[in-house]
XYZ file of N, CA and C in Angstrom:
300
model
N 1.057 -0.553 0.034
C -0.258 0.301 -0.074
C 0.688 1.339 -0.180
N 0.348 2.029 -0.668
C 1.078 3.465 -0.233
C -0.413 4.763 -0.157
N 0.756 5.058 0.923
C 0.336 6.831 1.082
C 0.530 7.537 1.097
N -0.080 8.894 0.814
C 0.088 9.843 0.051
C -0.249 11.163 0.769
N 0.150 11.875 1.757
C 0.088 12.999 2.618
C 0.273 13.839 2.629
N -0.294 15.028 2.369
C 0.378 16.551 2.648
C 0.508 16.773 4.460
N 1.730 17.537 4.908
C 1.879 17.881 6.130
C 1.758 19.506 6.050
N 2.241 19.498 7.286
C 1.950 21.174 7.709
C 3.148 21.175 8.700
N 4.141 22.001 8.850
C 5.302 22.118 9.476
C 5.268 23.911 9.764
N 5.207 24.517 10.567
C 4.758 25.810 10.956
C 4.481 26.994 9.914
N 3.674 26.128 9.299
C 2.621 27.133 7.866
C 3.894 26.384 6.135
N 4.791 25.837 6.523
C 5.361 25.331 5.182
C 4.607 23.591 5.247
N 4.363 23.916 3.876
C 3.475 22.311 3.032
C 4.598 22.035 2.800
N 4.499 20.500 2.701
C 5.466 19.448 3.137
C 5.209 17.837 2.211
N 5.318 16.695 1.854
C 4.750 15.904 1.402
C 5.030 14.263 1.981
N 4.543 13.659 2.467
C 4.757 12.731 3.794
C 3.837 11.248 2.659
N 4.475 10.013 2.329
C 4.681 9.038 1.499
C 5.253 7.870 2.591
N 4.634 6.803 2.420
C 4.795 5.858 2.918
C 4.533 5.283 2.583
N 5.405 3.868 2.367
C 5.012 2.882 1.010
C 5.066 1.322 2.281
N 4.733 0.214 1.702
C 4.914 -0.770 3.199
C 4.527 -1.747 1.813
N 5.810 -2.032 2.220
C 6.108 -3.660 0.921
C 6.501 -4.494 1.894
N 6.515 -5.516 1.432
C 7.100 -6.900 2.380
C 8.490 -6.902 3.310
N 8.030 -6.812 4.317
C 8.828 -7.079 5.752
C 9.621 -5.404 5.813
N 8.919 -4.302 5.382
C 9.716 -3.439 5.014
C 8.639 -1.616 4.802
N 8.675 -0.692 5.997
C 8.611 0.355 5.067
C 9.011 1.196 5.043
N 8.722 1.672 3.710
C 9.773 3.308 3.377
C 8.686 4.700 3.266
N 9.899 5.515 4.370
C 9.444 6.992 4.828
C 10.104 7.429 4.221
N 9.422 8.659 3.682
C 9.869 10.138 3.681
C 8.703 11.671 3.349
N 9.792 12.473 3.980
C 9.236 13.735 3.996
C 9.766 14.573 3.372
N 8.955 15.337 2.372
C 9.524 16.765 1.351
C 8.895 17.456 0.955
N 10.384 18.568 0.880
C 8.856 19.803 -0.518
C 10.053 19.791 -1.906
N 10.499 20.496 -1.561
C 10.982 20.427 -3.308
C 12.363 21.273 -3.278
N 13.146 20.968 -2.111
C 14.179 21.518 -2.075
C 15.122 20.258 -1.341
N 14.116 19.418 -0.404
C 15.822 18.252 -0.206
C 13.659 17.093 0.059
N 14.800 16.283 1.516
C 14.098 15.508 2.252
C 14.544 14.565 2.661
N 13.966 13.980 3.809
C 14.358 13.203 4.901
C 13.721 11.336 4.622
N 14.132 11.050 4.765
C 13.562 9.523 4.925
C 15.008 8.757 5.467
N 13.914 7.483 6.043
C 13.850 6.280 6.558
C 15.265 5.361 6.856
N 15.890 4.318 6.830
C 16.712 3.662 6.991
C 17.371 3.544 5.072
N 16.168 3.173 4.556
C 16.834 3.023 3.124
C 17.183 4.071 2.122
N 17.447 5.162 3.083
C 18.252 5.935 1.623
C 19.260 5.716 2.096
N 20.943 5.662 1.084
C 21.533 5.620 0.901
C 22.951 7.054 0.692
N 22.926 7.991 1.039
C 23.039 8.731 1.556
C 24.995 8.886 1.270
N 25.301 8.015 0.554
C 26.706 7.736 0.761
C 26.833 7.928 -0.934
N 25.615 7.171 -1.699
C 25.744 6.748 -2.591
C 24.720 8.513 -3.176
N 24.033 8.847 -2.542
C 23.761 10.653 -2.887
C 25.036 11.328 -3.175
N 26.567 11.323 -1.913
C 27.637 11.866 -1.502
C 28.449 11.440 -2.684
N 28.921 10.413 -3.371
C 29.745 10.075 -4.075
C 28.932 9.791 -6.238
N 28.369 8.861 -6.067
C 27.971 9.053 -7.161
C 26.495 9.969 -8.149
N 26.253 10.047 -6.648
C 25.098 11.483 -7.533
C 25.469 13.106 -6.771
N 26.412 13.255 -6.334
C 27.154 14.406 -6.467
C 27.011 15.643 -7.022
N 26.861 15.135 -8.875
C 26.268 16.683 -9.114
C 24.772 16.445 -9.280
N 24.138 16.451 -8.532
C 22.821 16.137 -8.328
C 22.769 17.388 -7.055
N 23.579 17.254 -6.393
C 23.476 18.060 -4.898
C 21.859 18.041 -4.460
N 22.020 16.675 -3.990
C 20.992 16.177 -3.668
C 20.984 17.083 -1.563
N 19.880 17.099 -1.254
C 19.655 17.509 0.466
C 18.930 16.675 0.879
N 19.487 15.731 1.534
C 18.629 14.752 1.726
C 19.465 14.073 3.690
N 18.609 13.729 4.223
C 19.039 13.029 5.343
C 18.286 11.905 5.829
N 19.138 10.556 6.540
C 18.547 9.636 6.902
C 17.389 8.945 8.802
N 17.391 8.668 9.199
C 16.605 7.992 10.007
C 16.863 7.405 10.190
N 17.781 6.492 11.290
C 17.409 4.532 11.179
C 15.972 3.973 12.325
N 15.657 3.526 12.587
C 15.260 2.888 13.526
C 13.387 3.359 13.966
N 13.055 4.114 12.572
C 11.766 4.785 12.390
C 11.139 3.307 11.879
N 9.649 3.974 11.801
C 8.315 3.149 11.596
C 6.950 3.788 11.219
N 7.105 5.088 11.849
C 6.094 5.849 11.434
C 6.795 7.323 10.493
N 5.284 8.351 9.904
C 6.024 9.563 10.001
C 6.093 10.343 10.854
N 5.614 10.018 12.022
C 5.943 10.788 13.404
C 7.232 10.457 13.618
N 7.379 9.383 14.200
C 8.765 9.439 13.929
C 10.401 9.383 13.242
N 9.774 9.335 11.905
C 10.646 9.709 11.126
C 10.685 11.472 11.924
N 10.069 12.609 11.521
C 10.206 13.622 12.156
C 10.660 13.792 13.514
N 10.722 13.266 14.068
C 10.951 13.647 15.594
C 12.411 12.409 15.977
N 12.696 12.211 14.937
C 13.966 10.938 15.122
C 15.611 11.788 14.793
N 16.736 11.835 15.141
C 17.706 12.842 14.740
C 18.248 12.081 13.219
N 19.054 12.732 12.830
C 18.921 12.436 11.787
C 20.569 11.243 11.804
N 21.027 9.629 11.378
C 22.499 9.105 11.496
C 22.857 9.626 10.321
N 22.566 10.603 9.092
C 23.783 10.614 8.180
C 22.749 11.973 7.646
N 23.773 12.480 6.676
C 23.078 13.846 5.786
C 23.998 14.166 4.841
N 23.759 14.626 3.202
C 23.774 14.529 2.474
C 25.247 15.814 2.867
N 26.481 15.948 1.634
C 26.987 17.000 1.890
C 25.967 18.838 1.853
N 25.632 18.503 0.717
C 24.538 18.866 0.458
C 23.407 20.086 1.783
N 23.080 19.052 2.530
C 22.070 19.025 3.356
C 23.560 20.058 4.758
N 24.730 19.209 5.015
C 25.127 19.856 5.675
C 25.640 21.284 5.302
N 25.915 21.611 4.114
C 25.896 23.503 3.982
C 24.370 24.044 4.190
N 23.548 23.792 3.827
C 22.233 23.923 5.478
C 22.821 23.981 6.606
N 23.745 23.892 6.935
C 23.377 23.784 8.806
C 22.469 22.080 9.027
N 22.534 21.227 8.412
C 22.015 20.312 8.775
C 22.395 18.935 9.015
N 22.784 18.983 9.724
C 24.070 18.090 10.482
C 23.956 16.567 11.046
N 24.436 15.492 11.708
C 24.175 14.756 12.349
C 22.862 14.502 13.042
N 22.384 14.211 14.061
C 22.146 14.588 15.413
C 20.774 15.363 14.801
N 20.171 16.393 13.473
C 19.498 16.903 14.068
C 18.418 16.612 13.547
N 16.936 17.414 14.159
C 15.912 16.122 14.165
C 15.358 16.491 12.687
N 14.518 15.404 12.418
C 13.517 15.420 11.325
C 13.318 16.737 11.564
N 12.109 17.082 12.107
C 11.289 18.355 11.458
C 11.618 20.024 11.417
N 12.919 19.723 12.301
C 13.925 20.851 11.914
C 15.591 20.590 10.875
N 14.874 19.535 10.197
C 16.150 19.383 8.468
C 15.386 19.959 8.305
N 13.687 19.771 7.912
C 13.267 19.549 7.013
C 12.837 21.713 6.837
N 12.344 21.710 8.371
C 12.647 23.065 8.511
C 13.761 24.161 7.736
N 15.026 23.916 7.154
C 15.640 24.198 7.157
C 16.254 24.074 5.490
N 15.395 23.322 5.037
C 15.516 22.960 3.978
C 14.099 24.103 2.839
N 13.755 25.040 3.697
C 12.499 25.255 2.974
C 13.371 26.860 2.953
């Protein structure tokens, strides 16, 4: 099952996507500038092979819901996210608000 819903954070709109797969769930919250995602995100790949795309993203591990993703500290972030002040340990919602 795929669930897509708008969410408002401090007056700004984001899109939350939940994809339920066998034995796992993919979670992401995004806007037009960047996104945070569950542990399925390969930050290393984004920083190396896809670095020319300048992707702003962060990864939280051990989350099972969108609410948990928003409240979790990010385990890793892309170089482009770091340029915005998003660093390892930044809480998901705070990272998203820096992507505005």
